[in-house]
Short mmCIF file of C-alpha atoms in Angstrom, two decimals:
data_model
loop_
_atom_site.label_atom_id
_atom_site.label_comp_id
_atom_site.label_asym_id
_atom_site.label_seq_id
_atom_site.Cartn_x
_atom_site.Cartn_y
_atom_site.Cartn_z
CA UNK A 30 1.54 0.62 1.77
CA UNK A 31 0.84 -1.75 -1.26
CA UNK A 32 3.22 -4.53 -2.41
CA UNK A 33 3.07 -4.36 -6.07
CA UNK A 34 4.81 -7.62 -6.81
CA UNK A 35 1.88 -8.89 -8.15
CA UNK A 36 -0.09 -6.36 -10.14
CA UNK A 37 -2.92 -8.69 -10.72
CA UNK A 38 -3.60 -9.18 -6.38
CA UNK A 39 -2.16 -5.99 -4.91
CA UNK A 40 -2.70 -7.01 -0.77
CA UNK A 41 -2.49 -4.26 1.34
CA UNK A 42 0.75 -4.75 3.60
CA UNK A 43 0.08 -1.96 6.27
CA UNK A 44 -1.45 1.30 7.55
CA UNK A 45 0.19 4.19 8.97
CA UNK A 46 -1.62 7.08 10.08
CA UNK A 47 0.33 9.69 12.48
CA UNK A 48 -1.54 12.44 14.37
CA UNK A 49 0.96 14.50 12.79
CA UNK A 50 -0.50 14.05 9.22
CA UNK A 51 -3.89 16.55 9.29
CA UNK A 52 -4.51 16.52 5.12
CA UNK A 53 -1.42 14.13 3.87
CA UNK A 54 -0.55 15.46 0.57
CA UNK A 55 2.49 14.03 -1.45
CA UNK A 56 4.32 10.63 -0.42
CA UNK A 57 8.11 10.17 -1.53
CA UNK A 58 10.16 7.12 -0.88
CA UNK A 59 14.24 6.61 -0.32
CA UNK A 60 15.79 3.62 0.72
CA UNK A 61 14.29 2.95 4.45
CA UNK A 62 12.16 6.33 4.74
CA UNK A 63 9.24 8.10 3.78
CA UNK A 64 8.62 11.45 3.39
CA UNK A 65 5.08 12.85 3.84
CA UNK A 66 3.93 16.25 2.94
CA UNK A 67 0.48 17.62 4.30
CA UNK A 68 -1.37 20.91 3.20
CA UNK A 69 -0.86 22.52 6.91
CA UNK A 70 3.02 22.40 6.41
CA UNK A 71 4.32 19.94 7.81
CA UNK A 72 6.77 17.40 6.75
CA UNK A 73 7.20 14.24 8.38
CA UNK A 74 9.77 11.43 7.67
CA UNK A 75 8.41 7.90 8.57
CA UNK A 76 11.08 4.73 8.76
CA UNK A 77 9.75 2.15 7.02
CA UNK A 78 12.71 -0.11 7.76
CA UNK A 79 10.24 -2.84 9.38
CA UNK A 80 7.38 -2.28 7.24
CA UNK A 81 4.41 -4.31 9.31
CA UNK A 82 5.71 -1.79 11.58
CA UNK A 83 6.75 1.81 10.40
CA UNK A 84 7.24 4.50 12.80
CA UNK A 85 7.62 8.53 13.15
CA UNK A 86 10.81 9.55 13.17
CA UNK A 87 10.47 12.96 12.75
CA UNK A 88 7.95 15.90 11.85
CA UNK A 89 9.25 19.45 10.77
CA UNK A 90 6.42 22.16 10.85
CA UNK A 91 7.18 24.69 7.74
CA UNK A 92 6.14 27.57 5.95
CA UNK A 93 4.17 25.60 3.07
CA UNK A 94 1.25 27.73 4.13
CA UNK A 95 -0.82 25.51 1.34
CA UNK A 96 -0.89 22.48 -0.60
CA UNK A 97 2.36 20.60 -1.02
CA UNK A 98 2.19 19.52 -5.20
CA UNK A 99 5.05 17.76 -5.31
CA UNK A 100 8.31 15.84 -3.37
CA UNK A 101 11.48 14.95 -4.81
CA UNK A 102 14.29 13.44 -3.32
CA UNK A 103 17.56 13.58 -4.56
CA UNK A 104 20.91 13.03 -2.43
CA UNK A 105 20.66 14.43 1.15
CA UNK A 106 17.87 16.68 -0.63
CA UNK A 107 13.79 17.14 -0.72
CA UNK A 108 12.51 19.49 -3.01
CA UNK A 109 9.09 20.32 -2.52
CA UNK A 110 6.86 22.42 -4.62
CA UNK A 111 3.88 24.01 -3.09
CA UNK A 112 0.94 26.69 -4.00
CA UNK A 113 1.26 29.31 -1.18
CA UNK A 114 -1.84 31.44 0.12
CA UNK A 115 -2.79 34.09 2.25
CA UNK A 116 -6.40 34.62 1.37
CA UNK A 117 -5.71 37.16 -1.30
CA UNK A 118 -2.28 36.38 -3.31
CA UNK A 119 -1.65 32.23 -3.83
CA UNK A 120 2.18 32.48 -4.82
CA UNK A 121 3.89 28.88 -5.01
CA UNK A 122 7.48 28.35 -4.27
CA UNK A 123 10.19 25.13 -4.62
CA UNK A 124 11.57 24.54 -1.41
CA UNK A 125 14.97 22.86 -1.07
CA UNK A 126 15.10 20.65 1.93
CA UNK A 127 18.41 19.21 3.44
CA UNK A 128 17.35 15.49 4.89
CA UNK A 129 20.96 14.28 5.61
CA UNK A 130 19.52 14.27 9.25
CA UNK A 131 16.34 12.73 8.85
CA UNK A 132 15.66 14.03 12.75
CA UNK A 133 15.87 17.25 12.17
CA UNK A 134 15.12 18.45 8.32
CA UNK A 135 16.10 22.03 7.25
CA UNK A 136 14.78 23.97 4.46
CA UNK A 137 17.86 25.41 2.92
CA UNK A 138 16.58 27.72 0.54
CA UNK A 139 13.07 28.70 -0.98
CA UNK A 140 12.43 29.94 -4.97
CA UNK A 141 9.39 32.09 -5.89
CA UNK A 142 7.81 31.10 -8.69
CA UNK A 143 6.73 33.79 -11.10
CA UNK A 144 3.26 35.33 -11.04
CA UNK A 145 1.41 38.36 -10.38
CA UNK A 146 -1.13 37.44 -8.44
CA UNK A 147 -1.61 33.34 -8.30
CA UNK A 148 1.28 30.57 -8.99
CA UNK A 149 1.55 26.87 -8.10
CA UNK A 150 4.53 24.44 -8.41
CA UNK A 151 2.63 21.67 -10.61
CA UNK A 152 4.87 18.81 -11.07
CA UNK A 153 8.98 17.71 -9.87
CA UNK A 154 11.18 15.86 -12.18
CA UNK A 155 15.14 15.15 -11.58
CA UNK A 156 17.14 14.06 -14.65
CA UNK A 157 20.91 13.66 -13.09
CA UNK A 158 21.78 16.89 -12.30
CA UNK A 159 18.63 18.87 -13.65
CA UNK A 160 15.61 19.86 -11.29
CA UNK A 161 12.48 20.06 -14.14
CA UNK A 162 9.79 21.90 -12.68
CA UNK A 163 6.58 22.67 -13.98
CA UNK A 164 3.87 25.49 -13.11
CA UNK A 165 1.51 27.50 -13.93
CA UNK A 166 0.13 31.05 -12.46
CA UNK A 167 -2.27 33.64 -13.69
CA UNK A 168 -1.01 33.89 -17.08
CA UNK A 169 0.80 31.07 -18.32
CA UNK A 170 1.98 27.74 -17.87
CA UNK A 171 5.64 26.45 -18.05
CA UNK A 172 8.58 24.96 -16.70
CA UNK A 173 11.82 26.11 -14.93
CA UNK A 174 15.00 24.04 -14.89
CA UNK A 175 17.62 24.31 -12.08
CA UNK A 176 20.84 22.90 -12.02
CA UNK A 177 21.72 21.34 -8.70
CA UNK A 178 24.72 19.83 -8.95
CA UNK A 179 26.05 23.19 -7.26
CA UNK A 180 24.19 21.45 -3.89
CA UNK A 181 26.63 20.26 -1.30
CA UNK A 182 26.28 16.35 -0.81
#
């Protein structure tokens, strides 16, 4: 973790390396906790409340079989994007997470994301209550917009 204060003399503030992270991913930040994302599915939520001296508060093992792209955070909600494989079809899909209990994260609900053969979430964006999301799969490239104000707080 970097302090940024001071562009010009960034000093390195700490270093926090769990067992639980294999191939760390995607970082996301909200008030006192991070959110980390690794390739082997897992997602961990670190409390960076003392930050000389953050700690694992909780790791969640899920189904992003491959490469986390992207972590939003918006309310009680994560929304990752991820590119999905099984050795012969790579389909992506946006997860939404609910974090209102930081101990014990649930993925509420999962969206494909359109392809024949190969898509990948590429990029997360949240403008009030409007989930931008960008991909791209075997043909094209382009970007899907969710509303998700319909999500319960």
């Amino acid at each position: 973790i970097i302090d940024s204060s001071e562009l010009e003399h960034l000093t390195l503030v700490t270093t926090f390396k769990p067992d639980s992270l294999r191939n760390l991913s995607k970082v996301c930040v909200k008030d006192s906790l991070a959110y980390l994302c690794d390739s082997k599915g897992s997602l961990s939520i670190v409390n960076i409340k003392q930050i000389s001296n953050p700690h694992l508060q909780s790791v969640q093992n899920f189904s992003f079989r491959y490469h986390p792209t992207s972590i939003v955070l918006k309310g009680n909600y994560a929304f990752v994007g991820t590119e999905e494989s099984n050795n012969v079809i790579a389909s992506g899909k946006l997860f939404v997470v609910n974090v209102s209990e930081p101990s014990s994260p649930k993925i509420e609900k999962s969206y494909g994301i359109p392809g024949d053969w190969y898509s990948a979430a590429t990029d997360i964006l949240i403008l009030d209550s409007l989930l931008f999301m960008s991909y791209t799969n075997d043909v094209i490239r382009g970007v899907e917009v969710y509303n998700i104000s319909t999500l319960p707080s």
